[in-house]
Coordinates of C-alpha atoms in Angstrom, one line a residue:
M1 CA -19.0 7.6 -2.6
Q2 CA -20.0 11.1 -3.3
V3 CA -20.0 11.7 0.3
A4 CA -17.1 11.0 0.9
T5 CA -15.4 13.0 -1.8
E6 CA -16.8 16.4 -1.1
A7 CA -16.5 15.7 2.7
K8 CA -13.4 17.6 4.7
T9 CA -13.6 15.8 8.1
I10 CA -14.4 12.1 9.7
R11 CA -16.5 12.6 13.0
V12 CA -16.4 9.4 15.5
R13 CA -17.8 9.5 18.9
G14 CA -15.9 6.4 20.5
G15 CA -17.4 4.0 22.9
T16 CA -19.0 1.5 20.7
R17 CA -17.9 -2.5 20.5
L18 CA -17.8 -3.6 16.9
Y19 CA -19.6 -6.6 15.9
G20 CA -20.5 -7.7 12.3
R21 CA -18.6 -8.7 9.3
V22 CA -17.7 -6.5 6.9
A23 CA -15.7 -7.9 3.2
I24 CA -12.4 -6.5 2.6
G25 CA -11.2 -5.4 -0.8
G26 CA -8.5 -5.4 -3.7
A27 CA -4.8 -4.2 -2.7
K28 CA -4.2 -1.2 -3.8
N29 CA -0.3 -2.3 -3.9
A30 CA -1.8 -5.0 -6.3
A31 CA -3.8 -2.7 -8.5
L32 CA -1.6 0.0 -9.3
P33 CA 1.6 -2.4 -10.9
A34 CA -0.8 -4.1 -12.1
M35 CA -2.3 -1.6 -14.0
A36 CA 1.0 -0.3 -14.7
A37 CA 2.1 -3.5 -16.2
A38 CA -0.9 -3.1 -19.1
L39 CA 2.0 -0.9 -20.7
L40 CA 4.2 -4.3 -21.7
T41 CA 2.1 -5.6 -23.9
D42 CA -0.4 -4.4 -27.1
E43 CA -3.3 -6.6 -26.0
E44 CA -6.4 -6.1 -24.3
C45 CA -5.6 -6.6 -19.9
L46 CA -8.4 -6.5 -17.6
L47 CA -8.7 -6.1 -14.1
D48 CA -11.5 -7.7 -11.7
N49 CA -11.3 -6.9 -7.6
V50 CA -9.8 -3.0 -8.1
P51 CA -10.2 -1.1 -4.9
V52 CA -12.3 3.0 -6.2
L53 CA -9.5 5.0 -4.8
E54 CA -8.2 8.2 -5.1
D55 CA -4.7 6.5 -6.1
T56 CA -6.1 4.1 -9.1
L57 CA -8.3 6.8 -10.4
V58 CA -4.8 8.5 -11.2
M59 CA -3.3 5.5 -12.2
A60 CA -5.9 5.1 -15.1
D61 CA -5.8 9.2 -15.9
L62 CA -1.9 8.6 -16.1
L63 CA -2.4 5.7 -18.2
R64 CA -4.7 7.2 -21.0
W65 CA -2.2 10.5 -20.5
L66 CA 0.2 8.2 -22.1
G67 CA -1.9 6.9 -24.9
A68 CA -3.4 4.2 -23.7
D69 CA -7.6 3.0 -23.9
V70 CA -8.4 2.3 -20.3
E71 CA -12.1 2.1 -19.2
F72 CA -12.7 1.8 -15.5
D73 CA -15.7 -0.1 -14.6
Q74 CA -16.2 1.3 -10.9
E75 CA -19.2 0.1 -10.0
N76 CA -18.2 -3.6 -10.9
R77 CA -14.3 -2.4 -10.0
R78 CA -13.6 -3.6 -13.2
V79 CA -10.4 -1.6 -15.1
R80 CA -9.9 -2.3 -18.9
I81 CA -6.6 -1.8 -20.6
C82 CA -5.2 -1.7 -23.6
A83 CA -1.8 -0.2 -24.3
A84 CA -1.7 -0.1 -28.2
N85 CA -1.3 3.4 -29.0
I86 CA 0.9 4.7 -26.4
H87 CA 2.9 7.8 -28.3
R88 CA 3.5 9.7 -25.1
F89 CA 6.4 8.7 -22.4
D90 CA 6.2 11.3 -19.8
A91 CA 4.2 11.0 -16.5
P92 CA 3.3 14.8 -15.7
P93 CA 4.1 16.3 -12.5
E94 CA 0.4 16.8 -11.9
L95 CA 0.3 13.6 -11.5
V96 CA 3.1 12.0 -10.0
E97 CA 3.2 14.2 -7.4
R98 CA -0.1 12.8 -6.3
M99 CA 0.6 8.8 -5.9
R100 CA 4.8 7.9 -5.8
A101 CA 3.4 4.4 -7.6
S102 CA 2.7 6.6 -10.5
F103 CA 7.0 5.9 -11.1
L104 CA 5.6 2.4 -11.6
V105 CA 5.1 3.2 -15.3
S106 CA 9.2 4.1 -16.0
G107 CA 10.4 0.5 -15.6
P108 CA 7.6 -0.6 -18.3
L109 CA 8.2 2.8 -21.0
L110 CA 11.7 1.8 -21.1
S111 CA 11.5 -2.1 -21.6
R112 CA 9.0 -2.2 -24.3
F113 CA 9.7 1.9 -26.4
G114 CA 13.2 3.1 -24.9
E115 CA 11.9 6.1 -23.4
A116 CA 10.7 7.1 -20.1
S117 CA 10.9 10.4 -18.1
S118 CA 9.5 11.5 -14.6
S119 CA 9.6 14.3 -12.0
P120 CA 10.0 13.2 -8.4
P121 CA 7.4 11.5 -7.3
G122 CA 5.0 12.4 -4.3
G123 CA 2.5 10.6 -1.7
C124 CA 2.8 10.7 1.5
R125 CA 5.4 11.8 3.7
L126 CA 7.5 9.0 5.2
G127 CA 10.7 10.3 5.4
T128 CA 13.6 9.8 2.5
R129 CA 12.2 8.1 -0.2
P130 CA 14.2 7.7 -3.2
V131 CA 13.9 6.1 -6.8
D132 CA 18.1 5.4 -6.5
V133 CA 17.2 1.5 -6.4
D134 CA 15.1 2.1 -9.7
L135 CA 17.7 4.7 -11.4
R136 CA 20.4 2.6 -10.5
G137 CA 19.1 -1.1 -12.2
F138 CA 18.3 0.2 -15.5
R139 CA 21.4 1.7 -15.7
R140 CA 22.8 -1.8 -14.8
M141 CA 20.3 -2.4 -17.9
G142 CA 22.2 -0.5 -20.3
A143 CA 19.3 2.7 -19.8
E144 CA 21.0 6.5 -19.6
I145 CA 19.6 8.5 -17.2
T146 CA 19.6 12.0 -17.7
Q147 CA 18.7 14.0 -14.4
T148 CA 17.1 17.5 -14.9
D149 CA 15.7 20.9 -13.0
G150 CA 12.1 18.8 -13.9
G151 CA 13.1 14.8 -12.6
Y152 CA 14.4 12.2 -14.8
V153 CA 14.8 11.6 -18.5
M154 CA 15.5 7.8 -19.0
R155 CA 16.7 6.0 -22.6
A156 CA 17.8 3.1 -23.7
R157 CA 18.0 1.5 -27.7
R158 CA 17.7 -1.9 -25.3
L159 CA 17.5 -2.7 -21.7
Y160 CA 20.2 -5.9 -21.4
G161 CA 20.1 -8.9 -19.1
A162 CA 22.2 -7.7 -15.6
E163 CA 22.9 -8.9 -12.1
L164 CA 21.2 -6.5 -9.6
Y165 CA 22.0 -5.7 -6.3
M166 CA 19.1 -4.0 -4.5
D167 CA 21.0 -2.3 -1.8
Y168 CA 17.6 -2.2 0.6
P169 CA 14.4 -4.2 -0.4
S170 CA 12.2 -1.3 -2.8
H171 CA 8.9 -2.5 -2.8
T172 CA 8.5 -0.7 -5.7
G173 CA 11.9 -0.9 -7.0
T174 CA 11.1 -4.5 -6.7
E175 CA 8.3 -4.0 -9.3
N176 CA 9.5 -1.3 -11.8
L177 CA 13.0 -3.7 -12.4
L178 CA 11.0 -7.0 -12.0
M179 CA 8.6 -5.3 -15.4
A180 CA 11.3 -3.9 -16.7
A181 CA 13.4 -7.0 -17.7
T182 CA 10.4 -9.2 -18.7
L183 CA 11.8 -7.7 -22.0
A184 CA 15.2 -7.2 -22.0
R185 CA 17.6 -8.9 -23.9
G186 CA 19.4 -11.8 -21.6
T187 CA 18.9 -12.9 -18.5
T188 CA 18.6 -10.5 -15.7
T189 CA 18.6 -11.7 -11.5
I190 CA 17.7 -9.1 -8.7
V191 CA 19.3 -9.7 -5.2
N192 CA 17.6 -8.9 -2.3
A193 CA 14.2 -8.4 -4.3
A194 CA 11.0 -7.3 -1.7
S195 CA 9.1 -10.4 -1.1
E196 CA 5.8 -8.9 -0.2
P197 CA 2.7 -10.3 -1.4
E198 CA 2.1 -8.0 -4.1
I199 CA 5.3 -8.5 -6.1
S200 CA 4.7 -12.5 -6.2
F201 CA 0.8 -11.5 -6.8
L202 CA 2.5 -9.0 -9.9
G203 CA 5.1 -11.8 -11.3
S204 CA 1.8 -14.1 -11.6
I205 CA 0.1 -11.6 -13.4
L206 CA 3.6 -11.4 -16.0
R207 CA 4.1 -15.1 -16.2
D208 CA 0.4 -15.0 -17.4
M209 CA 1.3 -13.0 -20.5
G210 CA 4.5 -14.9 -21.1
A211 CA 7.6 -13.4 -18.9
R212 CA 9.5 -15.9 -18.1
I213 CA 10.4 -15.4 -14.5
S214 CA 11.7 -17.4 -11.6
G215 CA 12.2 -16.6 -7.4
V216 CA 9.8 -14.1 -6.9
G217 CA 8.4 -13.8 -3.4
T218 CA 12.0 -14.5 -2.0
P219 CA 14.7 -12.3 -1.8
H220 CA 16.3 -13.7 -5.5
I221 CA 14.5 -13.1 -8.4
R222 CA 15.3 -14.3 -11.8
V223 CA 13.8 -13.1 -15.0
H224 CA 15.0 -14.4 -18.6
G225 CA 14.0 -11.7 -21.3
V226 CA 11.5 -12.3 -24.2
D227 CA 10.6 -10.5 -27.6
R228 CA 7.2 -10.2 -26.6
L229 CA 4.3 -10.1 -23.7
R230 CA 0.5 -10.7 -24.6
G231 CA -2.8 -9.6 -21.9
Y232 CA -3.4 -10.8 -18.7
R233 CA -7.2 -11.0 -17.0
A234 CA -6.5 -11.1 -13.0
A235 CA -8.4 -10.1 -9.6
I236 CA -6.5 -8.3 -7.1
L237 CA -5.7 -9.6 -4.3
P238 CA -7.0 -8.7 -1.2
D239 CA -5.7 -5.7 0.7
R240 CA -3.9 -6.8 4.1
I241 CA -3.3 -3.5 5.2
E242 CA -7.4 -2.9 5.2
A243 CA -8.0 -6.3 6.6
G244 CA -5.3 -5.7 9.7
T245 CA -6.8 -2.1 10.5
F246 CA -10.4 -3.9 10.4
A247 CA -8.4 -6.6 12.9
I248 CA -7.0 -4.0 15.1
A249 CA -10.4 -1.6 15.6
A250 CA -12.0 -5.2 16.7
A251 CA -9.5 -6.1 19.2
I252 CA -9.4 -2.0 20.8
T253 CA -13.4 -2.1 20.7
D254 CA -13.6 -5.3 22.9
G255 CA -15.3 -6.2 19.8
E256 CA -15.6 -9.8 17.6
V257 CA -15.9 -9.3 14.2
I258 CA -15.4 -11.2 11.2
L259 CA -12.9 -10.0 8.4
D260 CA -14.5 -11.8 4.6
N261 CA -11.6 -12.2 1.5
V262 CA -9.1 -12.4 3.3
S263 CA -5.3 -14.4 2.9
E264 CA -4.0 -16.3 5.8
P265 CA -0.8 -16.4 5.3
D266 CA -0.5 -13.0 4.0
M267 CA -2.2 -11.9 7.4
L268 CA 0.3 -14.0 9.6
P269 CA 2.5 -10.5 11.0
L270 CA -0.2 -9.1 12.3
T271 CA -1.9 -12.5 13.8
Y272 CA 1.3 -13.4 15.7
K273 CA 0.7 -9.8 17.4
L274 CA -2.7 -9.5 18.0
R275 CA -2.2 -12.6 20.1
E276 CA 0.3 -12.0 21.5
A277 CA -1.3 -8.5 23.1
G278 CA -4.6 -10.5 24.1
A279 CA -6.8 -11.2 20.9
E280 CA -8.7 -14.0 19.9
V281 CA -7.6 -14.5 16.3
W282 CA -9.8 -17.6 14.2
W283 CA -9.8 -18.7 10.9
N284 CA -11.8 -20.8 8.4
Q285 CA -10.6 -20.7 5.2
T286 CA -11.0 -17.0 3.5
S287 CA -12.4 -15.1 6.2
M288 CA -10.5 -14.1 9.9
L289 CA -12.2 -13.7 12.9
V290 CA -11.3 -10.8 15.3
R291 CA -12.3 -10.9 18.9
G292 CA -11.4 -8.5 22.0
R293 CA -10.6 -10.2 25.9
G294 CA -10.7 -7.7 27.6
E295 CA -7.2 -6.2 29.1
L296 CA -4.5 -5.9 26.5
H297 CA -1.2 -6.8 26.9
A298 CA 1.8 -4.6 26.1
T299 CA 3.6 -5.6 23.2
E300 CA 6.8 -4.8 20.7
I301 CA 7.2 -5.0 17.4
Q302 CA 9.8 -3.4 14.6
A303 CA 8.3 -2.6 11.2
L304 CA 9.9 -4.4 8.7
P305 CA 10.1 -5.6 4.7
F306 CA 7.8 -8.6 4.6
P307 CA 7.2 -11.1 6.4
G308 CA 8.1 -8.4 8.5
F309 CA 5.5 -6.5 10.2
P310 CA 3.8 -4.3 8.2
T311 CA 5.1 -1.0 8.4
D312 CA 1.4 0.3 6.6
L313 CA 0.4 -1.4 10.1
Q314 CA 2.2 -0.2 13.1
A315 CA 0.6 3.6 13.3
A316 CA -3.1 1.4 13.5
F317 CA -1.0 -0.8 15.9
A318 CA 0.4 1.9 17.9
V319 CA -3.8 2.5 19.2
L320 CA -3.9 -0.6 20.1
M321 CA -0.7 0.3 22.8
T322 CA -2.3 3.1 23.9
Q323 CA -5.0 0.3 25.5
A324 CA -2.3 -2.5 26.5
K325 CA -1.9 -2.9 29.9
G326 CA 2.0 -1.8 30.3
Q327 CA 4.7 -0.2 28.2
S328 CA 4.8 -0.6 24.3
R329 CA 7.4 0.1 22.3
I330 CA 7.5 -0.1 18.2
F331 CA 10.7 -0.2 16.3
E332 CA 10.0 1.7 12.6
R333 CA 12.9 -0.3 10.3
V334 CA 11.3 1.0 6.5
F335 CA 11.0 4.7 6.8
N336 CA 12.2 7.3 8.6
D337 CA 9.8 9.5 8.7
R338 CA 7.1 7.5 9.8
L339 CA 6.6 8.4 13.6
R340 CA 5.5 11.9 12.8
Y341 CA 1.6 10.6 13.2
A342 CA 2.7 10.2 17.3
A343 CA 1.6 14.5 17.8
E344 CA -1.9 13.6 16.6
L345 CA -2.6 10.8 18.9
A346 CA -1.1 12.6 21.6
K347 CA -3.3 15.6 21.5
L348 CA -5.9 12.5 21.9
G349 CA -4.2 11.6 25.4
A350 CA -1.8 9.1 24.3
D351 CA 1.4 8.3 26.4
I352 CA 3.7 8.3 23.3
T353 CA 7.7 9.3 23.2
V354 CA 9.2 9.1 20.2
I355 CA 13.2 9.0 20.2
D356 CA 15.3 9.4 17.1
R357 CA 11.8 9.6 14.5
Q358 CA 12.0 6.2 14.3
Q359 CA 11.2 4.3 17.9
A360 CA 8.5 5.3 19.8
I361 CA 7.8 4.2 23.6
I362 CA 3.5 4.0 24.5
N363 CA 2.2 3.3 28.1
G364 CA -1.1 2.2 28.9
P365 CA -3.8 2.0 29.0
T366 CA -4.6 5.1 28.8
R367 CA -7.7 6.6 28.4
L368 CA -8.5 8.7 25.0
R369 CA -10.2 11.8 25.3
G370 CA -12.1 13.5 21.8
A371 CA -10.3 16.4 19.6
D372 CA -9.3 17.9 17.0
V373 CA -6.9 16.2 14.7
E374 CA -5.1 15.6 11.3
A375 CA -4.1 12.9 8.7
L376 CA -0.3 13.1 7.8
D377 CA -1.5 10.8 5.8
I378 CA -3.0 7.2 4.7
R379 CA -2.3 5.2 7.3
S380 CA -2.0 8.0 10.5
G381 CA -5.5 8.8 9.0
A382 CA -6.0 5.1 9.8
C383 CA -4.6 5.2 13.7
L384 CA -6.8 8.9 14.3
V385 CA -10.3 7.1 12.7
L386 CA -9.3 4.1 15.3
A387 CA -8.3 6.2 18.3
G388 CA -11.4 8.0 18.1
L389 CA -13.4 4.5 18.3
V390 CA -11.8 3.7 21.8
A391 CA -12.2 7.6 22.7
E392 CA -13.9 9.3 25.2
G393 CA -16.6 12.0 23.3
E394 CA -16.4 13.1 19.9
T395 CA -13.3 12.9 17.4
R396 CA -12.8 15.3 14.8
I397 CA -10.4 13.4 11.7
G398 CA -9.1 16.9 9.2
Q399 CA -7.2 16.2 5.8
I400 CA -9.0 13.0 4.7
Q401 CA -8.0 12.5 1.8
H402 CA -5.0 11.3 2.1
L403 CA -7.3 8.7 3.5
R404 CA -9.2 8.4 -0.1
R405 CA -5.9 7.2 -0.7
G406 CA -5.6 4.2 0.4
Y407 CA -9.1 3.5 2.4
E408 CA -12.6 2.5 0.1
D409 CA -15.8 3.2 1.5
I410 CA -13.7 3.3 5.4
V411 CA -16.8 5.2 7.4
E412 CA -19.6 2.9 5.7
K413 CA -17.8 -0.3 6.7
F414 CA -16.8 1.1 10.1
A415 CA -20.3 2.3 10.0
S416 CA -21.8 -1.2 9.2
L417 CA -20.0 -3.0 12.2
G418 CA -21.5 -0.6 15.0
A419 CA -19.4 2.3 14.9
E420 CA -21.0 6.2 15.3
I421 CA -18.8 7.7 12.4
S422 CA -19.9 10.0 10.4
Y423 CA -18.1 12.0 8.1
L424 CA -18.9 16.4 8.0

């Protein structure tokens, strides 16, 4: 991990078919809300299979700042949290600006202690990502929220159950409101809730803690508040986005890769699209085999909330489209500025046109050639690594600190499959 931390650039030489098998790690987007949920109880909470990423390390530091006792055993990927002595309710700007998920501590703090404050959360620049869904829900539950120059101050003597309608199925908003409702007095309903697997996982943890919840994993969640929650022990579910990245890599390099520790239902949207594009996908319990079959076919994806195609995989799938025969299209329905990576792909020779910031047309197959490019966010960084795998010559990817936020050992894992890839 030391080399990855110090390095600023990834170098990839294309033209190698990927073969072998790779173990998929725990999902960052499941680990972060699970860690925040520990604030709902004064008992010890234990998480296994936690990915060692910048974001999980930042969340650990944030919980320590608030007063929690946190032990992160990175070698065994285990985190122990005890929030019995919380003495602060403010999330410091230097941590919040590094990770959007830092705002997830607001719901638990407000529900258990009646107070929370935070600056606007940071993270990847993907367009407009307001927290108005969270704030509107907190207000409906009885919180007083003051907006200051530095962010938001939230207070409530006690949260009360309410009927909440979300204007859009926000992933983070659903998690925040779900956690806040567990200790609220009365019954809360969340309509148009997000349904991602990571939210279902959070719901299972909260139920283990003693929360009374039904409907998690559907657009309609009901929560009956309780007075107290207990500790939990859980193992983070597999990262469907990491799995998808390696699956796409196998297809575009005409390789054959087995992904271990993968959930078939969570991968369904990608599985359909890989097969539609001409790749072979086979399943055996928790292992997924992806095999390239030579020619890839143009296709269309629409990035939507689950069970739609994951927005976090559309950049990676764009690389497949550059190698597919015909005209492919991407429609980004979640974020309004997630196609900025197109300019970096174009530096490598991709025939890609962005329309109205949320639609892209890609003509292929196109011969990509190595160049110097920059990762603009986590997923565009993965996109450029994949592009480097099929580009002629050498591709150098800068700003790889973004990749460290979402992919653990990405260089080592690709190298184990035969890729010519290293840190600089």
